[in-house]
PDB file of C-alpha atoms in Angstrom:
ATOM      1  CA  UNK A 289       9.567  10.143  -2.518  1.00 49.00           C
ATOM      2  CA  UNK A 290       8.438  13.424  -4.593  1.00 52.00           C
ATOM      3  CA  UNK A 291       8.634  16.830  -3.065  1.00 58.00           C
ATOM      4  CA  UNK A 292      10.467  15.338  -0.024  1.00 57.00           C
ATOM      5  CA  UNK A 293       6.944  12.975   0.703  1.00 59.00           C
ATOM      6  CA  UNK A 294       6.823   9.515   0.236  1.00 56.00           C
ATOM      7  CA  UNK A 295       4.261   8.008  -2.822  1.00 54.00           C
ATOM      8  CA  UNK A 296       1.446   6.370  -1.584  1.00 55.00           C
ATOM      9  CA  UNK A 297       1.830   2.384  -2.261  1.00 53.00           C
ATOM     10  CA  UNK A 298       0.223   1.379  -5.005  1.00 53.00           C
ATOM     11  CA  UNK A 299      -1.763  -1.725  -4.038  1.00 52.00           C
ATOM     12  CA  UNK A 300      -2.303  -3.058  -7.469  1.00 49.00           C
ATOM     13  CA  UNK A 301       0.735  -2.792  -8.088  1.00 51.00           C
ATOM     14  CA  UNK A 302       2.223  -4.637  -4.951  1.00 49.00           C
ATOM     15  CA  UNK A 303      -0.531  -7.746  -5.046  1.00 61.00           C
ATOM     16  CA  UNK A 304      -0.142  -7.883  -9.079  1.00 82.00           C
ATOM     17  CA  UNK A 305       3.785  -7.684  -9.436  1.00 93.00           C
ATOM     18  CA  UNK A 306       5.327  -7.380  -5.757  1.00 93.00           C
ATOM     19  CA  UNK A 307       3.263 -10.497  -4.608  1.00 94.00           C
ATOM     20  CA  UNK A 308       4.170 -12.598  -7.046  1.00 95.00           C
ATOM     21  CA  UNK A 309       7.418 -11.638  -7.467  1.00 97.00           C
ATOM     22  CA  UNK A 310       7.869 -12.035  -3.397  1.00 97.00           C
ATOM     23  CA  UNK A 311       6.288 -15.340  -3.490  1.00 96.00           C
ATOM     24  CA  UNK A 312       9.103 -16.880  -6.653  1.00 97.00           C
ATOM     25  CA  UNK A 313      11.608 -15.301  -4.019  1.00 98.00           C
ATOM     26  CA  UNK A 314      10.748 -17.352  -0.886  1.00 98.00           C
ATOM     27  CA  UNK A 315      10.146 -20.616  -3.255  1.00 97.00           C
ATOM     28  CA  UNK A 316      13.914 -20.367  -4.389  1.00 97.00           C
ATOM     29  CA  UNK A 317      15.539 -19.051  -1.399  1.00 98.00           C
ATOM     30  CA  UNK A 318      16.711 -15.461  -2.666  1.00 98.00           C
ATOM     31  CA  UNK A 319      16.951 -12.595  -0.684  1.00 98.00           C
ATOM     32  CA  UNK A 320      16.041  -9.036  -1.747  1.00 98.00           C
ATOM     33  CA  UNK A 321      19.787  -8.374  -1.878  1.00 98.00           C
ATOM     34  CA  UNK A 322      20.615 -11.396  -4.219  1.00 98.00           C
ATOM     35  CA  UNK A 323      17.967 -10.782  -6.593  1.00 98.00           C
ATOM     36  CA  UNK A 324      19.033  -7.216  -7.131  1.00 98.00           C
ATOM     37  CA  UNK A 325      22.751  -8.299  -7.440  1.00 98.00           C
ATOM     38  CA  UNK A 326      21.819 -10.969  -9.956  1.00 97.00           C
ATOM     39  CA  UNK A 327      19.800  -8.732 -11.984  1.00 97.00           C
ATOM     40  CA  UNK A 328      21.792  -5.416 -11.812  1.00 97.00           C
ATOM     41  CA  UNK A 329      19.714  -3.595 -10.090  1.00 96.00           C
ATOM     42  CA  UNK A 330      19.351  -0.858  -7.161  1.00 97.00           C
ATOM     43  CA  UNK A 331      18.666  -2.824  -3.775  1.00 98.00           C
ATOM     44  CA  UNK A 332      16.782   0.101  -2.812  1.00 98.00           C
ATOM     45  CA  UNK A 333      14.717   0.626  -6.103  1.00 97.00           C
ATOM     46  CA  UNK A 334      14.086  -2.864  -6.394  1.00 98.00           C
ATOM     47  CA  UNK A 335      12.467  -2.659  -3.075  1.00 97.00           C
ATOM     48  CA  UNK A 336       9.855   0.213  -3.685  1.00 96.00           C
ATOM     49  CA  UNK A 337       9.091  -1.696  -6.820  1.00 95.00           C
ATOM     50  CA  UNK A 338       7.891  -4.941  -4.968  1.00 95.00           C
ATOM     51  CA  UNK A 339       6.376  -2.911  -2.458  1.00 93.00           C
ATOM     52  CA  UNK A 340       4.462  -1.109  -4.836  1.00 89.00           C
ATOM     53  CA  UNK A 341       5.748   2.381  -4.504  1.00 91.00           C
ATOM     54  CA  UNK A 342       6.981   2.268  -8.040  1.00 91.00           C
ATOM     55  CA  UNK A 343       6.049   0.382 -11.220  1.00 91.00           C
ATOM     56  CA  UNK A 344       8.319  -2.532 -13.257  1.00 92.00           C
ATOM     57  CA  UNK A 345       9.513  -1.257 -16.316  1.00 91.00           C
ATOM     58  CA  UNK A 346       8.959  -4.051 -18.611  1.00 88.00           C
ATOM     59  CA  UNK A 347      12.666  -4.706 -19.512  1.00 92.00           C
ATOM     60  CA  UNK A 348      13.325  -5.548 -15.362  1.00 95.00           C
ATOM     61  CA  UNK A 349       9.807  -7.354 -15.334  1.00 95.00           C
ATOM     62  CA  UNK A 350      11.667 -10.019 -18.099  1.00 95.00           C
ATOM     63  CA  UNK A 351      14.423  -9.663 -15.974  1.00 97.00           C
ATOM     64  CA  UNK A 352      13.127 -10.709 -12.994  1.00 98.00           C
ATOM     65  CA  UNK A 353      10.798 -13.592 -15.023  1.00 97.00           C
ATOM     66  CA  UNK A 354      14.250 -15.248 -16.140  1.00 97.00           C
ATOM     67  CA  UNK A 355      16.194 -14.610 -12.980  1.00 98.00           C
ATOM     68  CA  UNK A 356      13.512 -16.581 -10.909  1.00 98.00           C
ATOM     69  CA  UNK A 357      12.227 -19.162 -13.503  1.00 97.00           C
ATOM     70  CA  UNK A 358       8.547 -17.222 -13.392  1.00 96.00           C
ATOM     71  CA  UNK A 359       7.386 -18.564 -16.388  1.00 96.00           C
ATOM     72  CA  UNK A 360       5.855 -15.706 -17.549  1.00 94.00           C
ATOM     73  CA  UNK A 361       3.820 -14.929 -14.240  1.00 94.00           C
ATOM     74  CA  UNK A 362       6.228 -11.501 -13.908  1.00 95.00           C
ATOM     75  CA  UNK A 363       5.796 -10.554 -17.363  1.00 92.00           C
ATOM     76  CA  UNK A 364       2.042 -11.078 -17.129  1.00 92.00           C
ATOM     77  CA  UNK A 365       1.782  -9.682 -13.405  1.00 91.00           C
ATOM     78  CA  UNK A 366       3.992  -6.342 -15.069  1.00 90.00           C
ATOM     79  CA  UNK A 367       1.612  -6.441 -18.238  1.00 86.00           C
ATOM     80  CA  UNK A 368      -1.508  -6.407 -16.219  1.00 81.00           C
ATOM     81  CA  UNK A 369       0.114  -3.821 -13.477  1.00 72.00           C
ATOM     82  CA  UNK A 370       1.217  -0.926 -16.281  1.00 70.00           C
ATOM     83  CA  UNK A 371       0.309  -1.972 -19.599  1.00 65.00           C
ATOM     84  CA  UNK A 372       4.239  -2.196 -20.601  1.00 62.00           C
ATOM     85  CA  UNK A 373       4.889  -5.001 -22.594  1.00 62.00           C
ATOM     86  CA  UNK A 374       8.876  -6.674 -23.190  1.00 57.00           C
ATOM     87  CA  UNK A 375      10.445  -6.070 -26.729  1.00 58.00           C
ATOM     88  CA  UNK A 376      10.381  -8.862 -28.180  1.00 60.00           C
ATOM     89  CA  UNK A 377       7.341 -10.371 -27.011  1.00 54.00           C
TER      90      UNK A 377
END
């Protein structure tokens, strides 16, 4: 939300990074909730990032990649979504 109005969803963003990320979840049985308590994160934040209303920061992209065994599909999807890439890779 800025000025009190919600952003517009980014649909990039969502079919890039929320898709795929989405898609790990359902293979491994972890809820939105889990995932977020697994990987530190704001339930609530996490959710307008999957849904496209905000972008990954590379660090949680990494995160997320190693929480759900992505193999690199979140770092890539995050990569090709804002450009950011991980330190270190």
């Amino acid at each position: 939300m800025v000025n009190g109005q919600r952003t517009p969803r980014d649909t990039t963003m969502a079919t890039t990074f929320g898709d795929t990320a989405k898609r790990l979840m359902r293979e491994r049985d972890v809820s939105l909730r889990e995932l977020a308590r697994r990987v530190f994160f704001d339930k609530a934040h996490l959710s307008r990032i999957l849904n496209g209303h905000k972008p990954p920061s590379a660090e949680l992209a990494a995160r997320l990649d190693t929480e759900l065994g992505g193999d690199g599909a979140l770092i890539a999807a995050a990569i090709t979504t804002t450009g950011a890439v991980p330190v270190g890779l």
